[in-house]
């Protein structure tokens, strides 16, 4: 869980970084160029296979773990005091993970499927011809329910990360009293900031907002 | 603190033997002193049950001074009751007030089967210790304990881990019935000392293998164990256990 979890955390960082282009001025061109780079670069395409494997292993292992752990106590307590000694989200990783999985299916159907198997209009920037994924985002996020689904997905992700980030380090044994606080701090920061950036995308698109700063993220 | 007496309602898990179904029975106890321990209240109740010709409630206890790890009640959902860093025998009735209702259950985990009423079989812990929680020494005269210099930080950390009394509250508290805090305390205690070094690798591998065989759940780092541990064993030990296991597996 920990290895795949950290790998998926790394993926979120890249995904958020690339997509944050849409929040800024000239977002359409910057984002489409970045998306074009991501879909044509050989290394990224190889990573994509690893990413699918990472997701699948994380999901299967997660459900297997949940099942085994439930089976370890056949007779439940009449009164449970567990809420006094642990956080609700640390005990709800399977439920939060399921919400994220449902979101992932919707998300892949919205963007990954059309960008891989056709269904997107083309746009040309100078000599580069690419899919207009930005237009697809505009289209998807013009519907209120889609915005709500994506924001709920981001909330689930935030709670999942809030436990998962530091938990991965604990599982791998990467814990030292001098650095545990730093890892926890980075974990909380990551769990709040990254899902927030993702949640802002559908909201910005729906309202047609953009930050008046150009080219703040990478240009590809 | 002001002394007072109280009347309480107890809902206690009664189970005839390992294979019986079991269920809760309600008892009224009267004039319980705030200065009694939780187990002394059970003594009072049991004496009454014996006089009435009923079967007394079976519960584990031994030293009654918080160091043996024998007492094992889940009180209102909390192993060893509501007080922090405390065993059931050291829980005193001043934690309650007149008219309270208290629910008392045994440790619940498949690896700790109920023997009778509130008594569970913690033999699974013994078998984990037998798998590697020891150091092999030559027979003969006792070795001078101070002959080997040990770094102070390591000696302190080993001592803190060795404070584990093996009561099983970590398993009882864990939503997964995981024994990781117990095993990590035993592994840490020996891994941090030079005497534990020669068997360091086999120890962690064998103890984890036995732990899995006993049917404990896996650790998902919710840290309920640390919060309920009467000896305040830190989950940092679990990180060390994971590290030891990973290193031993890669070697």
JSON list of N, CA and C in Angstrom, two decimals, chain A residues 6 24 35 42 62 82 122 126 136 147 176-177:
[
{"chain": "A", "resi": 6, "resn": "UNK", "atom": "N", "xyz": [2.77, 6.08, -2.35]},
{"chain": "A", "resi": 6, "resn": "UNK", "atom": "CA", "xyz": [3.72, 7.16, -2.60]},
{"chain": "A", "resi": 6, "resn": "UNK", "atom": "C", "xyz": [3.89, 7.43, -4.09]},
{"chain": "A", "resi": 24, "resn": "UNK", "atom": "N", "xyz": [-4.74, 29.81, -15.02]},
{"chain": "A", "resi": 24, "resn": "UNK", "atom": "CA", "xyz": [-4.08, 31.09, -15.29]},
{"chain": "A", "resi": 24, "resn": "UNK", "atom": "C", "xyz": [-4.45, 31.63, -16.67]},
{"chain": "A", "resi": 35, "resn": "UNK", "atom": "N", "xyz": [-0.55, 19.22, -22.30]},
{"chain": "A", "resi": 35, "resn": "UNK", "atom": "CA", "xyz": [-1.23, 17.94, -22.48]},
{"chain": "A", "resi": 35, "resn": "UNK", "atom": "C", "xyz": [-0.66, 17.21, -23.68]},
{"chain": "A", "resi": 42, "resn": "UNK", "atom": "N", "xyz": [7.59, 9.74, -25.06]},
{"chain": "A", "resi": 42, "resn": "UNK", "atom": "CA", "xyz": [7.68, 8.27, -24.92]},
{"chain": "A", "resi": 42, "resn": "UNK", "atom": "C", "xyz": [7.80, 7.85, -23.46]},
{"chain": "A", "resi": 62, "resn": "UNK", "atom": "N", "xyz": [-5.70, -2.82, -1.27]},
{"chain": "A", "resi": 62, "resn": "UNK", "atom": "CA", "xyz": [-6.51, -2.10, -0.29]},
{"chain": "A", "resi": 62, "resn": "UNK", "atom": "C", "xyz": [-7.75, -2.88, 0.11]},
{"chain": "A", "resi": 82, "resn": "UNK", "atom": "N", "xyz": [-13.42, 3.31, 19.83]},
{"chain": "A", "resi": 82, "resn": "UNK", "atom": "CA", "xyz": [-12.34, 3.56, 18.88]},
{"chain": "A", "resi": 82, "resn": "UNK", "atom": "C", "xyz": [-12.33, 5.00, 18.36]},
{"chain": "A", "resi": 122, "resn": "UNK", "atom": "N", "xyz": [-9.45, 19.16, -32.89]},
{"chain": "A", "resi": 122, "resn": "UNK", "atom": "CA", "xyz": [-8.02, 19.46, -33.00]},
{"chain": "A", "resi": 122, "resn": "UNK", "atom": "C", "xyz": [-7.82, 20.98, -32.98]},
{"chain": "A", "resi": 126, "resn": "UNK", "atom": "N", "xyz": [1.00, 27.31, -33.78]},
{"chain": "A", "resi": 126, "resn": "UNK", "atom": "CA", "xyz": [2.23, 27.38, -34.59]},
{"chain": "A", "resi": 126, "resn": "UNK", "atom": "C", "xyz": [2.34, 26.12, -35.43]},
{"chain": "A", "resi": 136, "resn": "UNK", "atom": "N", "xyz": [-12.69, 20.35, -24.03]},
{"chain": "A", "resi": 136, "resn": "UNK", "atom": "CA", "xyz": [-13.42, 19.24, -23.42]},
{"chain": "A", "resi": 136, "resn": "UNK", "atom": "C", "xyz": [-13.70, 19.53, -21.94]},
{"chain": "A", "resi": 147, "resn": "UNK", "atom": "N", "xyz": [-19.43, 19.47, -11.73]},
{"chain": "A", "resi": 147, "resn": "UNK", "atom": "CA", "xyz": [-18.59, 20.27, -10.82]},
{"chain": "A", "resi": 147, "resn": "UNK", "atom": "C", "xyz": [-18.71, 19.71, -9.40]},
{"chain": "A", "resi": 176, "resn": "UNK", "atom": "N", "xyz": [11.72, 8.86, 12.13]},
{"chain": "A", "resi": 176, "resn": "UNK", "atom": "CA", "xyz": [12.74, 9.19, 13.11]},
{"chain": "A", "resi": 176, "resn": "UNK", "atom": "C", "xyz": [12.18, 10.35, 13.92]},
{"chain": "A", "resi": 177, "resn": "UNK", "atom": "N", "xyz": [12.42, 10.36, 15.22]},
{"chain": "A", "resi": 177, "resn": "UNK", "atom": "CA", "xyz": [11.75, 11.36, 16.05]},
{"chain": "A", "resi": 177, "resn": "UNK", "atom": "C", "xyz": [12.09, 12.80, 15.61]}
]
